[in-house]
Tab-separated table of C-alpha atoms in Angstrom:
chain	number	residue	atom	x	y	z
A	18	UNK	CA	19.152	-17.143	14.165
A	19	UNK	CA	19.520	-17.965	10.581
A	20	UNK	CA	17.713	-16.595	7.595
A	21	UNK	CA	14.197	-18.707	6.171
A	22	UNK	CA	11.638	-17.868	4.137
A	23	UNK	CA	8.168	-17.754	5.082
A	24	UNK	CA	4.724	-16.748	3.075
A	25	UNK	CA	2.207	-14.895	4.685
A	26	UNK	CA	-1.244	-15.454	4.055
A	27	UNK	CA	-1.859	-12.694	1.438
A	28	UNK	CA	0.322	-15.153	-0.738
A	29	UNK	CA	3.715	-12.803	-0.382
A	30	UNK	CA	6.939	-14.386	-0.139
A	31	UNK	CA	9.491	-12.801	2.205
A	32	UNK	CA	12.755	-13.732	4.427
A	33	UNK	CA	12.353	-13.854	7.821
A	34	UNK	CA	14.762	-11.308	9.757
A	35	UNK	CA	16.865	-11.877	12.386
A	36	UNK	CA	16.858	-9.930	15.289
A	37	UNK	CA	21.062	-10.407	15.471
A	38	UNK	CA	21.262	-8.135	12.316
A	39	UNK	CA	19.542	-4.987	13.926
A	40	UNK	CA	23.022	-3.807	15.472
A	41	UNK	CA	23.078	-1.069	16.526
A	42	UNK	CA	19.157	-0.856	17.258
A	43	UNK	CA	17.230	2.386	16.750
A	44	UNK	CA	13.726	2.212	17.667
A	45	UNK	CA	10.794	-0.154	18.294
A	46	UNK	CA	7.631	0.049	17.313
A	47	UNK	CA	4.434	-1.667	19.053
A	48	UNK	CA	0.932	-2.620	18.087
A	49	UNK	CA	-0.938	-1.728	20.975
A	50	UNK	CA	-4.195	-3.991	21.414
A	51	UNK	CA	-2.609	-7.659	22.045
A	52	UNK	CA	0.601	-6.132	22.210
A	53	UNK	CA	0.492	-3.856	25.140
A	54	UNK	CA	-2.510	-5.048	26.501
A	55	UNK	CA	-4.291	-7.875	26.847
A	56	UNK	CA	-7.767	-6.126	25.483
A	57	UNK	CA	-8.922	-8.776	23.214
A	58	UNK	CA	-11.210	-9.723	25.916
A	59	UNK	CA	-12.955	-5.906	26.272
A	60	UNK	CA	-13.071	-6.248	22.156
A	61	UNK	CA	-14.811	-9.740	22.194
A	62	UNK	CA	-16.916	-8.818	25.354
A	63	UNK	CA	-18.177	-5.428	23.278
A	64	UNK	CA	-18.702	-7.361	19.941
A	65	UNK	CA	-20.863	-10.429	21.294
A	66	UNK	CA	-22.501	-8.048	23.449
A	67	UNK	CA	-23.928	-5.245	20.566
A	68	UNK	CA	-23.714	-8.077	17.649
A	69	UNK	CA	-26.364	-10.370	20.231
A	70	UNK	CA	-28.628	-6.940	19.773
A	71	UNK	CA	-28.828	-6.144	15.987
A	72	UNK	CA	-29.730	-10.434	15.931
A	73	UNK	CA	-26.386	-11.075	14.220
A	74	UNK	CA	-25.681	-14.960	13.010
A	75	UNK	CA	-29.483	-15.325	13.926
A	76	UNK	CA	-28.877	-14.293	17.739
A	77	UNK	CA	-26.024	-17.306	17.994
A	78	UNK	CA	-23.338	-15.549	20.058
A	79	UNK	CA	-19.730	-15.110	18.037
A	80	UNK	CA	-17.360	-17.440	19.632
A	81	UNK	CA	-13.477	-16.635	20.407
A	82	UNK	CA	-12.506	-18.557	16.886
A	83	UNK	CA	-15.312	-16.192	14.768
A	84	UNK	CA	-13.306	-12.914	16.642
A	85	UNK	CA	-9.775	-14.499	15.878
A	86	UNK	CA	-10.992	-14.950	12.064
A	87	UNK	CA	-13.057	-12.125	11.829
A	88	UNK	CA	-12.212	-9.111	14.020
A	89	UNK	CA	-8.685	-9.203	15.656
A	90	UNK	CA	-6.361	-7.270	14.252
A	91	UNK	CA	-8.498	-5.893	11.449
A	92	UNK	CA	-8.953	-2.561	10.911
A	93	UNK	CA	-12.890	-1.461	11.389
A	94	UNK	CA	-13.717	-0.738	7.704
A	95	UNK	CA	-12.531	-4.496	7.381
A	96	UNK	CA	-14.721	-5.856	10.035
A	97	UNK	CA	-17.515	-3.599	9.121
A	98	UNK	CA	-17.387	-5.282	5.618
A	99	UNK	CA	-16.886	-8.785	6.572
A	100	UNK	CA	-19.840	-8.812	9.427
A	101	UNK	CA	-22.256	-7.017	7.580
A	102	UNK	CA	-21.899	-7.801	3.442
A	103	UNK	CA	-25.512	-6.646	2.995
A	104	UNK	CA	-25.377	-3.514	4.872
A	105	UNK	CA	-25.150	-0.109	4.354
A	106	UNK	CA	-21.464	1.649	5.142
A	107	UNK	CA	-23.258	3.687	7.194
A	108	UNK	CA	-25.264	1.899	9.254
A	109	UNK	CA	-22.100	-0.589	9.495
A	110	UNK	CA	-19.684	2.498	11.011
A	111	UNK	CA	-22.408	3.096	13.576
A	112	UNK	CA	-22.314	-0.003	14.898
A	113	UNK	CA	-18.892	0.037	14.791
A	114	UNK	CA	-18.596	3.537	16.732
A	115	UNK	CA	-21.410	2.232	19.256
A	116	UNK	CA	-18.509	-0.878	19.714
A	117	UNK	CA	-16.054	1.108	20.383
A	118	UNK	CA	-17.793	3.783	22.673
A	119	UNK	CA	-18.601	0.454	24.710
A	120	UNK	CA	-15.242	-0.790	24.805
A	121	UNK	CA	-13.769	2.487	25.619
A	122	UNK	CA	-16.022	2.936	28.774
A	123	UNK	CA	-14.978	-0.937	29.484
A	124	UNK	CA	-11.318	-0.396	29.785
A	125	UNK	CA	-10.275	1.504	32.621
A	126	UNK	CA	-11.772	-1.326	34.779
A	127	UNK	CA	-10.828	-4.256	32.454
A	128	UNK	CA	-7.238	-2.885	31.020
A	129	UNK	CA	-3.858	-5.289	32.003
A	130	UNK	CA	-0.486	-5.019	30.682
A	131	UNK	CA	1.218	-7.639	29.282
A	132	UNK	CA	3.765	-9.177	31.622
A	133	UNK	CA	6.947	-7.442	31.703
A	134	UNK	CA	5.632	-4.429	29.363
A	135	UNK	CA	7.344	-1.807	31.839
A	136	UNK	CA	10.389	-3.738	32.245
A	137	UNK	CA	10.766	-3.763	28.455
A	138	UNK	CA	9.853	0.297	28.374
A	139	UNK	CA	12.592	1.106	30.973
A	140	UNK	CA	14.983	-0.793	28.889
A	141	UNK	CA	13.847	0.743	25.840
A	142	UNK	CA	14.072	4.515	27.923
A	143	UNK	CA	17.068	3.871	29.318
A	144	UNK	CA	19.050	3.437	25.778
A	145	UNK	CA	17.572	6.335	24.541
A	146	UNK	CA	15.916	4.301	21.980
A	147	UNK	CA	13.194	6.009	19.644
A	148	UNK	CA	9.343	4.329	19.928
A	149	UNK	CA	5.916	4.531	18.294
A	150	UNK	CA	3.069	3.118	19.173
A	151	UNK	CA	1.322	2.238	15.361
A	152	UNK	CA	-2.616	0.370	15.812
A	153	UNK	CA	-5.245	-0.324	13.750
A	154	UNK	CA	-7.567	1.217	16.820
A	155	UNK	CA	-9.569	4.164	16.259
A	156	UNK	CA	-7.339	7.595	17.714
A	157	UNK	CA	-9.634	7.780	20.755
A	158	UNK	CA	-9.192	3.698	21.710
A	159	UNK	CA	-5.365	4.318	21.437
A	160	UNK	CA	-4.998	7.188	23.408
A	161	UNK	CA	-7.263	5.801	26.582
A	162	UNK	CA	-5.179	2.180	26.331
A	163	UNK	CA	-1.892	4.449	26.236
A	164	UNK	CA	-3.220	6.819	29.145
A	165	UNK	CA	-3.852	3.914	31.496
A	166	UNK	CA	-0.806	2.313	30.327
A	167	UNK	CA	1.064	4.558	31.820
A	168	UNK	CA	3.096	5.252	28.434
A	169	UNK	CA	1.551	8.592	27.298
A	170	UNK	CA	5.254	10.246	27.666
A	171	UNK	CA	7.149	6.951	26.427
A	172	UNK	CA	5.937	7.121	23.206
A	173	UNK	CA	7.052	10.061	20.569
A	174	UNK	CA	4.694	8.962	17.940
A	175	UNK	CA	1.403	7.399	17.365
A	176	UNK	CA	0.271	6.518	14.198
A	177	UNK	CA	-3.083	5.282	13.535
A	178	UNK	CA	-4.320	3.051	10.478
A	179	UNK	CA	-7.195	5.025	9.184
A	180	UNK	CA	-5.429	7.826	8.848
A	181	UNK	CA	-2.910	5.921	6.807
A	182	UNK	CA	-3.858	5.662	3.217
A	183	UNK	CA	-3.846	2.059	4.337
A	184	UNK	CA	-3.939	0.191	7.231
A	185	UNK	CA	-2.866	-2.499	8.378
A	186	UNK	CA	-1.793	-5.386	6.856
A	187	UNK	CA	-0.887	-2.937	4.335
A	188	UNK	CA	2.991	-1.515	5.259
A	189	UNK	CA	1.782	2.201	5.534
A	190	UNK	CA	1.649	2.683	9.147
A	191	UNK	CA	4.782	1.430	9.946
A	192	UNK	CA	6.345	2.828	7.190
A	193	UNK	CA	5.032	6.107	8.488
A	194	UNK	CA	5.908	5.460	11.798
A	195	UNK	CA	9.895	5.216	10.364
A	196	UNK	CA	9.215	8.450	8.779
A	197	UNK	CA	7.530	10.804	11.448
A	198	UNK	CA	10.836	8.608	13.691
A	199	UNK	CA	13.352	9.262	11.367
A	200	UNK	CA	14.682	5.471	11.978
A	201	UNK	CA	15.715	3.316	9.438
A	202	UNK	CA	14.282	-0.536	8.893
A	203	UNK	CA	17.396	-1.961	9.475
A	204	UNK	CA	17.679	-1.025	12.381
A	205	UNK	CA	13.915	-1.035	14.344
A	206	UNK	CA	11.962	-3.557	15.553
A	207	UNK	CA	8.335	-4.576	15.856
A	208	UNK	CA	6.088	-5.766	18.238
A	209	UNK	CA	2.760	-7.296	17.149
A	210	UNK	CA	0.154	-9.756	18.032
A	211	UNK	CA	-1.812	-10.241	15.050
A	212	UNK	CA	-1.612	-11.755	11.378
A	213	UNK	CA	-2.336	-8.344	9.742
A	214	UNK	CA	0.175	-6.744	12.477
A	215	UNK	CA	3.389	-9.061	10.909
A	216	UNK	CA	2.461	-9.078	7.981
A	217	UNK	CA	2.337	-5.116	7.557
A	218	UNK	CA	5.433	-5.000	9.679
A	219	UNK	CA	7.181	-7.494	7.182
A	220	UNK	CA	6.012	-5.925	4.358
A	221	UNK	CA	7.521	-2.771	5.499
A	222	UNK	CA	10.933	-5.003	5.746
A	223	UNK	CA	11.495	-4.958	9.552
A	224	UNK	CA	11.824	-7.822	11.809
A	225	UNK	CA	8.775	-8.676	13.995
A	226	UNK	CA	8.083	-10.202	17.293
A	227	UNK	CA	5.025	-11.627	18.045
A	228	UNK	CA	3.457	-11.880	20.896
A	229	UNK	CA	1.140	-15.295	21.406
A	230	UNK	CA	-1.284	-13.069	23.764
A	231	UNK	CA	-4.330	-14.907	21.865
A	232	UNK	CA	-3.745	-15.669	18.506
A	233	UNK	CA	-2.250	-19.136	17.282
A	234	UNK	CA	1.398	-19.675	17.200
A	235	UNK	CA	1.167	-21.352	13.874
A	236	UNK	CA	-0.865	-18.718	12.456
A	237	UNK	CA	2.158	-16.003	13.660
A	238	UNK	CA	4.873	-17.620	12.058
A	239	UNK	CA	3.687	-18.095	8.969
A	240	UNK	CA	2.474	-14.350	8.397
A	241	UNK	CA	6.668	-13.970	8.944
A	242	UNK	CA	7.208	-13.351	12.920
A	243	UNK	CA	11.108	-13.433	13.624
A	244	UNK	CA	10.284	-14.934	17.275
A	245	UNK	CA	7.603	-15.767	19.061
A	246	UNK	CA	7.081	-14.512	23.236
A	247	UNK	CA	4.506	-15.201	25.318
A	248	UNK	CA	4.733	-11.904	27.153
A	249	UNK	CA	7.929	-9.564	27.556
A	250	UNK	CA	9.229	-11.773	30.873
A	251	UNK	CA	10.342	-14.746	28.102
A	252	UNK	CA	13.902	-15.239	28.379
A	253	UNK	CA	14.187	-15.663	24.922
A	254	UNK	CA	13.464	-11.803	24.050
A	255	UNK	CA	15.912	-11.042	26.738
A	256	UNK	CA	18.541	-13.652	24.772
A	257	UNK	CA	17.654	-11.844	21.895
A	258	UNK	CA	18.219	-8.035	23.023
A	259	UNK	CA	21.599	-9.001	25.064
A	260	UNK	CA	22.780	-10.836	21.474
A	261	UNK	CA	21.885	-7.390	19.480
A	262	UNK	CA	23.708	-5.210	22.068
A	263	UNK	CA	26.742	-7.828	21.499
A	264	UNK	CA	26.677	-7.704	18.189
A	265	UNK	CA	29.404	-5.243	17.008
């Protein structure tokens, strides 16, 4: 996979990675929602839901194309901001925390990993590999969607946004996420679903992976994704991860 250029859509130019050049790989990091999980559809359900009662876009309910340019992937201070212009901070974060409360009591019945998420952890395990989990999602939403996961003891780091000086698509988590890892960029690799996702992991000078779980293809590659999977049973990740362990 050769070397391009691509320019994400906070107007910064940077070269696409290939995954060949990793050798000899040291971690990965994952988003989690979209990434791990398919929980778009909790977040969307929660959002129409609460956004129907406060009489939000005059009681029109959002549609999946207002939560792709709106709400996935952002962290909540964005969304707060972009929903509600006019309101106060406050009364924005409580809505916000009511959201999440009602995802969070959504998702042990709604939760599914993506396809081929455990095969990909047992490979990752079984080369002693070092991994963080690194999410926009408040502490508490991250923890539960780990929990049921399954992955509480894969992971050796979590690293949330807001407790980043910035989040997401800012380059602080993952940049963090190297740190608290001790890994180096040239050697880790992301796995995100979202614009903001790739373009923080870019930023932070690591190839990413993107997963297609809702979000437009199109959309992916230019915010800089190295390859594109629909879930972690695509042959082409698995072309990709036998090329790296090749590769002298």
């Amino acid at each position: 996979m050769g070397r391009e250029m691509s320019i994400s859509t906070n107007g910064h130019t940077s070269e696409r990675k290939s995954l060949s050049e990793l050798a000899p790989l040291e971690a990965v990091l994952f988003d989690i929602d979209g990434t791990l999980c398919d929980s778009d559809p909790i977040h969307f359900h929660a959002f129409r839901e609460l956004l129907l009662e406060v009489g939000y876009n005059n009681g029109v309910p959002i549609t999946e194309d207002d939560f792709v340019e709106k709400i996935s992937g952002k962290h909540n201070d964005d969304i707060g901001k972009t929903l509600f212009p006019d309101w106060d901070p406050d009364k924005a974060a409580k809505f916000l925390d009511d959201k999440e409360a009602m995802f969070r009591s959504l998702v042990p019945q709604w939760l599914k990993a993506v396809s081929g998420l455990h095969k990909l952890c047992k490979w990752v395990k079984d080369r002693g590999l070092k991994r963080a989990a690194v999410t926009n999602a408040p502490r508490p939403n991250a923890e539960l969607m780990i929990s049921i996961l399954g992955l509480t003891d894969f992971f050796h780091v979590l690293v949330v946004g807001s407790e980043c000086e910035r989040a997401k698509p800012f380059p602080d988590p993952y940049l963090r996420a190297l740190k608290e890892l001790n890994a180096s960029p040239e050697h880790t690799v992301i796995f995100e679903d979202s614009v903001s996702g790739i373009e923080a992991g870019v930023a932070a000078g690591m190839p990413v992976v993107g997963l297609t779980t809702r979000n437009p293809e199109k959309l992916l590659m230019d915010a800089g994704a190295s390859l594109l999977i629909k879930d972690y049973e695509n042959p082409k990740l698995w072309a990709a991860l036998e090329e790296i362990e090749k590769s002298p």
